[in-house]
PDB file of C-alpha atoms in Angstrom:
ATOM      1  CA  GLY A1380       0.065  99.489  24.803  1.00 82.00           C
ATOM      2  CA  THR A1381      -0.831 100.807  21.313  1.00 82.00           C
ATOM      3  CA  ILE A1382      -3.611 103.331  20.894  1.00 81.00           C
ATOM      4  CA  GLY A1383      -6.021 102.482  17.874  1.00 77.00           C
ATOM      5  CA  ASP A1384      -4.980 101.777  14.582  1.00 82.00           C
ATOM      6  CA  TYR A1385      -1.380 102.869  15.997  1.00 84.00           C
ATOM      7  CA  THR A1386       0.195  99.205  16.963  1.00 84.00           C
ATOM      8  CA  SER A1387       3.412  98.534  15.241  1.00 87.00           C
ATOM      9  CA  GLU A1388       4.870 100.296  18.819  1.00 89.00           C
ATOM     10  CA  THR A1389       3.935 101.455  21.892  1.00 89.00           C
ATOM     11  CA  VAL A1390       2.759 103.975  23.475  1.00 90.00           C
ATOM     12  CA  GLY A1391       5.543 104.487  26.011  1.00 92.00           C
ATOM     13  CA  LYS A1392       7.897 104.435  22.629  1.00 94.00           C
ATOM     14  CA  ALA A1393       6.295 106.654  20.337  1.00 94.00           C
ATOM     15  CA  LEU A1394       6.430 109.291  23.105  1.00 95.00           C
ATOM     16  CA  ASP A1395       9.886 109.028  24.358  1.00 95.00           C
ATOM     17  CA  ASP A1396      11.494 108.982  20.423  1.00 95.00           C
ATOM     18  CA  PHE A1397       8.757 111.561  19.384  1.00 94.00           C
ATOM     19  CA  PHE A1398       9.174 113.968  22.457  1.00 96.00           C
ATOM     20  CA  GLY A1399      12.845 115.792  24.208  1.00 96.00           C
ATOM     21  CA  SER A1400      13.050 116.402  28.355  1.00 97.00           C
ATOM     22  CA  GLU A1401       9.977 113.597  28.138  1.00 97.00           C
ATOM     23  CA  LYS A1402       9.124 112.843  32.047  1.00 97.00           C
ATOM     24  CA  TRP A1403       6.842 110.188  33.583  1.00 97.00           C
ATOM     25  CA  LYS A1404       4.040 110.483  36.853  1.00 97.00           C
ATOM     26  CA  TYR A1405       2.650 108.397  38.752  1.00 96.00           C
ATOM     27  CA  LYS A1406      -0.274 109.590  40.814  1.00 96.00           C
ATOM     28  CA  LYS A1407      -2.923 107.809  42.470  1.00 96.00           C
ATOM     29  CA  ILE A1408      -6.384 109.999  43.217  1.00 93.00           C
ATOM     30  CA  ASP A1409      -9.327 109.079  44.336  1.00 94.00           C
ATOM     31  CA  GLY A1410      -8.073 105.363  43.633  1.00 93.00           C
ATOM     32  CA  ASP A1411      -8.025 106.465  39.881  1.00 94.00           C
ATOM     33  CA  HIS A1412      -4.251 105.244  38.566  1.00 95.00           C
ATOM     34  CA  ILE A1413      -2.897 108.595  37.183  1.00 96.00           C
ATOM     35  CA  VAL A1414       0.393 109.038  35.015  1.00 95.00           C
ATOM     36  CA  THR A1415       0.951 112.162  32.931  1.00 97.00           C
ATOM     37  CA  PHE A1416       3.459 112.101  30.572  1.00 97.00           C
ATOM     38  CA  THR A1417       4.950 115.680  30.072  1.00 98.00           C
ATOM     39  CA  GLY A1418       7.445 116.584  26.645  1.00 97.00           C
ATOM     40  CA  GLU A1419       8.750 118.795  24.416  1.00 97.00           C
ATOM     41  CA  CYS A1420       8.671 118.514  20.462  1.00 95.00           C
ATOM     42  CA  SER A1421       7.725 121.188  16.859  1.00 91.00           C
ATOM     43  CA  LEU A1422       3.659 121.215  15.843  1.00 83.00           C
ATOM     44  CA  ASN A1423       3.183 122.874  13.413  1.00 82.00           C
ATOM     45  CA  GLY A1424       7.074 124.403  13.591  1.00 89.00           C
ATOM     46  CA  GLU A1425       6.338 125.966  17.204  1.00 91.00           C
ATOM     47  CA  ASP A1426       7.929 124.735  19.825  1.00 95.00           C
ATOM     48  CA  ALA A1427       5.013 123.807  22.687  1.00 94.00           C
ATOM     49  CA  ASP A1428       5.008 121.399  25.473  1.00 97.00           C
ATOM     50  CA  VAL A1429       2.444 118.364  25.992  1.00 96.00           C
ATOM     51  CA  GLU A1430       1.111 117.303  28.314  1.00 97.00           C
ATOM     52  CA  ILE A1431      -0.721 113.711  28.289  1.00 96.00           C
ATOM     53  CA  ASP A1432      -2.684 112.516  31.622  1.00 96.00           C
ATOM     54  CA  PHE A1433      -3.292 108.465  31.044  1.00 94.00           C
ATOM     55  CA  ILE A1434      -6.182 106.660  33.678  1.00 93.00           C
ATOM     56  CA  VAL A1435      -4.978 103.148  34.239  1.00 90.00           C
ATOM     57  CA  ASP A1436      -6.634 100.492  35.111  1.00 89.00           C
ATOM     58  CA  PRO A1437      -3.749  98.112  36.818  1.00 85.00           C
ATOM     59  CA  ASP A1438      -6.208  94.964  37.125  1.00 87.00           C
ATOM     60  CA  ASP A1439      -6.103  94.511  33.115  1.00 82.00           C
ATOM     61  CA  ASP A1440      -4.059  96.940  32.183  1.00 77.00           C
ATOM     62  CA  THR A1441      -5.924  98.984  29.643  1.00 82.00           C
ATOM     63  CA  PHE A1442      -5.114 102.847  29.807  1.00 88.00           C
ATOM     64  CA  MET A1443      -7.279 105.777  28.143  1.00 90.00           C
ATOM     65  CA  VAL A1444      -5.992 109.748  27.195  1.00 92.00           C
ATOM     66  CA  SER A1445      -8.145 111.280  30.381  1.00 93.00           C
ATOM     67  CA  SER A1446      -6.691 115.303  28.901  1.00 95.00           C
ATOM     68  CA  LEU A1447      -4.456 116.946  26.726  1.00 95.00           C
ATOM     69  CA  SER A1448      -2.158 120.068  27.170  1.00 96.00           C
ATOM     70  CA  CYS A1449       0.189 122.298  24.898  1.00 95.00           C
ATOM     71  CA  ASN A1450       1.753 125.069  25.902  1.00 96.00           C
ATOM     72  CA  GLY A1451      -0.956 124.717  29.070  1.00 96.00           C
ATOM     73  CA  GLU A1452      -3.921 125.170  26.659  1.00 95.00           C
ATOM     74  CA  ASP A1453      -6.265 122.534  27.763  1.00 95.00           C
ATOM     75  CA  MET A1454      -6.360 120.973  23.684  1.00 93.00           C
ATOM     76  CA  GLY A1455     -10.213 118.771  24.203  1.00 88.00           C
ATOM     77  CA  LEU A1456      -9.387 115.358  23.292  1.00 82.00           C
ATOM     78  CA  PHE A1457     -10.309 115.649  19.592  1.00 86.00           C
ATOM     79  CA  ALA A1458      -6.488 117.406  19.388  1.00 89.00           C
ATOM     80  CA  LEU A1459      -5.323 113.234  19.647  1.00 88.00           C
ATOM     81  CA  ALA A1460      -6.155 112.579  16.766  1.00 87.00           C
ATOM     82  CA  GLY A1461      -4.223 115.524  15.163  1.00 88.00           C
ATOM     83  CA  LEU A1462      -0.812 114.768  17.190  1.00 89.00           C
ATOM     84  CA  CYS A1463      -1.454 110.699  17.272  1.00 89.00           C
ATOM     85  CA  GLU A1464      -0.584 111.619  13.353  1.00 87.00           C
ATOM     86  CA  SER A1465       2.305 113.798  14.074  1.00 89.00           C
ATOM     87  CA  ILE A1466       3.274 110.736  16.320  1.00 90.00           C
ATOM     88  CA  TYR A1467       3.033 108.029  14.149  1.00 87.00           C
ATOM     89  CA  GLY A1468       3.149 109.401  10.821  1.00 82.00           C
TER      90      GLY A1468
END
């Protein structure tokens, strides 16, 4: 799927193209379907290890971002807009 106004390509393709050493993991916690993406990139000229958790609704193939961290530090969802701008340009 896509996210917000960034509809030029799927989130999966955009993340795989932008990040290096990307990994996707699935887990089910308390009935929630969680997909965790991890990858390496350069943000603001510095190396960064990014982790994004998505909650997926398998019934309608929709998802939402539930957390975003950079180098182990919670970035809050407000940082998602800036990350999307970096990824999608």
